[in-house]
Short mmCIF file of C-alpha atoms in Angstrom, two decimals:
data_model
loop_
_atom_site.label_atom_id
_atom_site.label_comp_id
_atom_site.label_asym_id
_atom_site.label_seq_id
_atom_site.Cartn_x
_atom_site.Cartn_y
_atom_site.Cartn_z
CA MET A 1 0.00 0.00 0.00
CA SER A 2 2.87 2.37 0.72
CA ASP A 3 3.95 2.08 -2.92
CA LEU A 4 0.77 3.93 -3.88
CA ILE A 5 1.82 6.99 -1.87
CA GLN A 6 4.03 9.48 -3.69
CA LYS A 7 6.51 10.81 -1.18
CA TYR A 8 7.78 14.33 -1.70
CA GLU A 9 10.90 15.95 -0.37
CA PRO A 10 11.31 19.76 -0.58
CA THR A 11 13.99 20.66 -3.11
CA LYS A 12 16.46 23.55 -3.34
CA LEU A 13 14.23 24.91 -6.09
CA ASP A 14 11.31 25.06 -3.65
CA ILE A 15 13.45 26.96 -1.13
CA ARG A 16 14.66 29.43 -3.78
CA LYS A 17 11.13 29.92 -5.09
CA ASP A 18 9.80 30.63 -1.61
CA LYS A 19 12.56 33.20 -0.95
CA LEU A 20 12.04 34.80 -4.39
CA LEU A 21 8.28 35.16 -3.90
CA LYS A 22 8.80 36.66 -0.44
CA LEU A 23 11.44 39.09 -1.73
CA THR A 24 9.25 40.07 -4.69
CA ALA A 25 6.30 40.83 -2.43
CA ILE A 26 8.45 43.04 -0.20
CA SER A 27 10.32 44.86 -2.97
CA LEU A 28 7.50 45.59 -5.43
CA PRO A 29 5.93 48.65 -3.71
CA PRO A 30 9.17 50.64 -3.16
CA THR A 31 10.63 49.59 -6.52
CA LEU A 32 7.60 50.58 -8.61
CA ALA A 33 7.18 53.77 -6.60
CA ILE A 34 10.74 55.06 -6.36
CA LEU A 35 12.43 53.93 -9.59
CA PRO A 36 10.08 55.56 -12.18
CA SER A 37 9.66 58.63 -9.98
CA LEU A 38 13.43 59.01 -9.60
CA ILE A 39 13.95 58.74 -13.37
CA LEU A 40 11.35 61.44 -14.03
CA PHE A 41 12.86 63.63 -11.32
CA ILE A 42 16.31 63.38 -12.95
CA LEU A 43 14.80 64.18 -16.34
CA THR A 44 13.50 67.38 -14.78
CA PHE A 45 17.09 68.69 -14.62
CA VAL A 46 18.02 67.29 -18.03
CA PHE A 47 15.09 68.56 -20.10
CA GLY A 48 13.48 71.08 -17.77
CA SER A 49 15.10 74.11 -19.34
CA THR A 50 11.89 76.09 -18.99
CA PRO A 51 9.58 76.30 -15.96
CA PRO A 52 6.56 74.69 -17.70
CA VAL A 53 8.60 71.66 -18.76
CA ALA A 54 10.19 71.33 -15.33
CA ILE A 55 6.81 71.54 -13.61
CA THR A 56 5.44 68.90 -15.98
CA PHE A 57 8.25 66.49 -15.15
CA LEU A 58 7.94 67.19 -11.42
CA PHE A 59 4.18 66.56 -11.54
CA ALA A 60 4.73 63.35 -13.53
CA SER A 61 7.32 62.29 -10.97
CA PHE A 62 4.86 62.84 -8.10
CA VAL A 63 2.05 60.99 -9.91
CA SER A 64 4.46 58.16 -10.71
CA LEU A 65 5.45 57.93 -7.06
CA ILE A 66 1.84 57.55 -5.88
CA GLY A 67 0.68 55.39 -8.78
CA GLY A 68 3.72 53.14 -8.63
CA PHE A 69 3.26 52.57 -4.92
CA VAL A 70 -0.42 51.65 -5.36
CA LEU A 71 0.44 49.36 -8.28
CA GLY A 72 3.24 47.83 -6.22
CA LEU A 73 0.86 47.11 -3.34
CA ALA A 74 -1.51 45.37 -5.75
CA GLY A 75 1.33 43.31 -7.21
CA SER A 76 2.62 42.50 -3.73
CA GLY A 77 -0.83 41.32 -2.66
CA ALA A 78 -1.16 39.11 -5.73
CA THR A 79 2.29 37.66 -5.11
CA LEU A 80 1.50 36.89 -1.48
CA LEU A 81 -1.80 35.26 -2.50
CA TYR A 82 0.00 33.07 -5.05
CA ARG A 83 2.68 32.19 -2.49
CA SER A 84 0.05 31.24 0.08
CA ARG A 85 -1.72 28.89 -2.35
CA TRP A 86 1.57 27.41 -3.55
CA LEU A 87 2.72 26.78 0.02
CA THR A 88 -0.62 25.11 0.86
CA GLN A 89 -0.18 22.69 -2.06
CA LEU A 90 3.45 22.11 -1.13
CA ARG A 91 2.57 21.34 2.49
CA GLU A 92 -0.02 18.80 1.38
CA LYS A 93 2.58 17.00 -0.75
CA ILE A 94 5.18 17.07 2.04
CA ALA A 95 2.77 15.83 4.72
CA ILE A 96 1.44 12.83 2.80
CA ASP A 97 4.10 10.49 4.26
CA GLY A 98 4.31 12.22 7.64
CA ILE A 99 5.94 15.50 8.64
CA LYS A 100 9.61 15.28 9.57
CA ALA A 101 11.58 17.47 11.95
CA GLU A 102 13.56 19.11 9.14
CA GLU A 103 10.30 20.01 7.37
CA ILE A 104 8.88 22.05 10.27
CA ARG A 105 9.95 25.30 8.56
CA TRP A 106 7.23 24.73 5.95
CA PHE A 107 4.51 24.34 8.62
CA THR A 108 5.17 27.33 10.88
CA LYS A 109 1.72 28.64 9.92
CA GLU A 110 0.17 25.60 11.64
CA LEU A 111 2.14 26.09 14.87
CA THR A 112 0.63 27.91 17.79
CA SER A 113 2.21 31.17 18.94
CA GLU A 114 3.31 29.42 22.14
CA GLU A 115 5.01 26.63 20.17
CA LYS A 116 6.85 29.13 17.99
CA LYS A 117 8.04 31.06 21.03
CA SER A 118 9.15 27.90 22.85
CA LEU A 119 11.03 26.63 19.80
CA ARG A 120 12.98 29.90 19.47
CA GLU A 121 13.85 29.88 23.17
CA ILE A 122 14.96 26.25 23.19
CA GLU A 123 17.06 26.72 20.03
CA SER A 124 18.92 29.54 21.72
CA LYS A 125 19.69 27.39 24.78
CA ASN A 126 20.16 23.77 23.76
CA LEU A 127 20.45 22.37 20.24
CA LEU A 128 19.82 18.80 21.40
CA LEU A 129 16.57 19.78 23.06
CA ALA A 130 15.66 21.85 19.99
CA ASP A 131 16.02 18.75 17.78
CA ALA A 132 13.81 16.78 20.15
CA TYR A 133 11.28 19.61 20.22
CA ARG A 134 11.12 19.74 16.41
CA GLU A 135 10.66 15.95 16.25
CA THR A 136 7.75 16.17 18.67
CA LEU A 137 6.25 19.15 16.88
CA ALA A 138 6.33 17.10 13.68
CA SER A 139 4.41 14.33 15.45
CA ARG A 140 1.86 16.81 16.79
CA LEU A 141 1.34 18.37 13.35
CA THR A 142 1.01 14.96 11.71
CA ALA A 143 -1.53 13.80 14.27
CA THR A 144 -3.56 17.00 13.91
CA ARG A 145 -3.71 16.63 10.15
CA ILE A 146 -4.74 12.97 10.39
CA ILE A 147 -7.52 13.82 12.84
CA LYS A 148 -8.85 16.49 10.49
CA SER A 149 -8.70 14.20 7.43
CA THR A 150 -10.29 11.22 9.13
CA ARG A 151 -13.05 13.41 10.57
CA ASN A 152 -13.95 14.56 7.03
CA GLU A 153 -13.73 11.03 5.66
CA LEU A 154 -15.94 9.70 8.46
CA LEU A 155 -18.54 12.35 7.70
CA LEU A 156 -18.62 11.39 4.02
CA ALA A 157 -18.76 7.67 4.79
CA THR A 158 -21.62 8.19 7.25
CA ARG A 159 -23.58 10.15 4.67
CA ARG A 160 -23.12 7.37 2.11
CA ARG A 161 -24.23 4.78 4.66
CA ASN A 162 -27.38 6.77 5.37
CA LYS A 163 -28.02 7.18 1.66
CA LEU A 164 -27.95 3.42 1.17
CA LYS A 165 -30.91 3.04 3.54
CA TYR A 166 -33.19 4.59 0.93
CA LEU A 167 -31.91 2.50 -1.98
CA LYS A 168 -33.28 -0.91 -2.88
CA SER A 169 -30.83 -3.38 -4.31
CA GLU A 170 -29.78 -6.97 -3.86
CA ARG A 171 -26.25 -5.74 -3.06
CA ASN A 172 -27.29 -3.19 -0.44
CA ASP A 173 -26.22 -5.38 2.46
CA GLU A 174 -22.84 -5.94 0.84
CA PHE A 175 -22.26 -2.22 0.31
CA LYS A 176 -23.39 -1.42 3.83
CA ALA A 177 -20.99 -3.97 5.29
CA GLU A 178 -18.09 -2.55 3.29
CA ILE A 179 -18.88 1.03 4.30
CA GLU A 180 -19.21 -0.05 7.94
CA SER A 181 -15.77 -1.63 7.63
CA ASP A 182 -14.39 1.64 6.29
CA ILE A 183 -16.00 3.60 9.12
CA ASP A 184 -14.49 1.25 11.70
CA SER A 185 -11.08 1.56 10.07
CA LEU A 186 -11.24 5.36 9.93
CA SER A 187 -12.49 5.54 13.53
CA SER A 188 -9.56 3.40 14.65
CA ILE A 189 -7.09 5.64 12.84
CA LYS A 190 -8.71 8.77 14.28
CA LYS A 191 -8.53 7.35 17.80
CA GLU A 192 -4.86 6.42 17.41
CA ALA A 193 -4.08 9.85 15.99
CA GLU A 194 -5.80 11.52 18.95
CA GLU A 195 -3.69 9.43 21.33
CA MET A 196 -0.59 10.36 19.36
CA LYS A 197 -1.50 14.05 19.60
CA VAL A 198 -1.93 13.85 23.37
CA GLU A 199 1.42 12.07 23.71
CA ALA A 200 3.13 14.67 21.55
CA GLN A 201 1.63 17.57 23.50
CA SER A 202 2.73 15.97 26.77
CA ARG A 203 6.23 15.48 25.37
CA LEU A 204 6.38 19.11 24.30
CA GLN A 205 5.64 20.16 27.86
CA MET A 206 8.38 17.85 29.16
CA ILE A 207 10.93 19.25 26.73
CA GLU A 208 10.01 22.83 27.64
CA ALA A 209 10.41 21.96 31.33
CA ALA A 210 13.75 20.28 30.63
CA SER A 211 14.92 23.37 28.78
CA ARG A 212 14.06 25.58 31.71
CA ARG A 213 15.94 23.25 34.06
CA GLY A 214 18.86 23.04 31.65
CA SER A 215 18.77 19.23 31.70
CA GLU A 216 19.14 16.65 28.95
CA LEU A 217 16.56 14.27 27.52
CA ALA A 218 18.54 11.05 27.41
CA GLY A 219 15.91 9.22 29.43
CA ASN A 220 13.17 10.21 26.97
CA GLU A 221 15.01 9.26 23.78
CA LEU A 222 13.05 6.02 23.32
CA ALA A 223 9.71 7.81 23.67
CA LEU A 224 10.75 10.42 21.13
CA LYS A 225 11.75 7.73 18.63
CA LYS A 226 8.38 6.08 19.17
CA LEU A 227 6.57 9.31 18.35
CA THR A 228 8.68 9.82 15.22
CA SER A 229 7.95 6.29 14.05
CA ARG A 230 4.22 6.69 14.56
CA SER A 231 4.20 9.98 12.67
CA SER A 232 5.47 8.17 9.57
CA GLU A 233 3.28 5.09 9.90
CA LEU A 234 -0.12 6.65 10.56
CA PRO A 235 -0.35 8.61 7.29
CA LEU A 236 0.22 5.34 5.40
CA ALA A 237 -2.69 3.77 7.22
CA LEU A 238 -4.77 6.82 6.47
CA GLU A 239 -3.99 6.62 2.77
CA ALA A 240 -4.91 2.94 2.79
CA ALA A 241 -8.27 3.75 4.36
CA LYS A 242 -8.85 6.52 1.85
CA LEU A 243 -8.09 4.17 -1.01
CA GLU A 244 -10.55 1.63 0.31
CA GLU A 245 -13.15 4.35 0.76
CA ASN A 246 -12.69 5.49 -2.84
CA ILE A 247 -13.29 1.94 -4.00
CA ARG A 248 -16.48 1.74 -1.94
CA ARG A 249 -17.55 5.09 -3.34
CA GLU A 250 -17.21 3.80 -6.88
CA LEU A 251 -19.30 0.78 -5.97
CA VAL A 252 -22.03 2.96 -4.53
CA ASP A 253 -21.99 5.19 -7.62
CA GLU A 254 -22.39 2.12 -9.79
CA LEU A 255 -25.34 1.03 -7.66
CA ASN A 256 -26.99 4.42 -8.02
CA GLN A 257 -26.50 4.29 -11.77
CA GLU A 258 -28.04 0.84 -11.95
CA LEU A 259 -31.05 2.01 -9.93
CA GLU A 260 -31.55 5.03 -12.15
CA GLU A 261 -31.38 2.91 -15.27
CA SER A 262 -33.85 0.39 -13.88
CA SER A 263 -36.29 3.14 -12.87
CA ASN A 264 -36.15 4.60 -16.38
#
């Protein structure tokens, strides 16, 4: 089943693209405002031999300054919107096989303000604890995403199960049993993910406390490895459940089509 999942690792091109989009968004307003205005202002001294011509260039320079800044803000907003959508798609591809500690930088938007603050403080004090904190954050993020996905999948599966109650077919019982199996599987994954999230949150508190005490985490190394392992295994189980659910969905669609054809 894991062969069906396309793993994705962020590339240097992704990092350069992210930096370029961020730089573009920041630099567009001042660049479009100052550069054309500065050129027109210089032309005032080159071609402004008479007062009317000089005033014309100065006025054009002022208009260019205002207009360029407004245009730059619009371009900056469009760039930030594109970057946000691109990052959302990138995060989805990265997270499909579980979030890793080195990939946390792409998911800072999903961290709480307290987690961001704690990570900065721990990084400034103890690199070993910082690595452990990032590993546990990755587990927490993975668990949160799994809970959200399974909750949506459970809602869809429940709706399909309820829909089958109003359909009459010889294969209704078979479809219902398969959907019930999917619901049980998704519920199990959701429960395990919730347990994993609680464990990760508890571990985060322990690491923060250890950082304040200035102690090491040698005694908790095994638990941290366990969390890291689970963060990579659970998404595979989730994808397996989703695949099974898609198959059941196709079967239900076929049943609906058969019923419509028979009624016609």
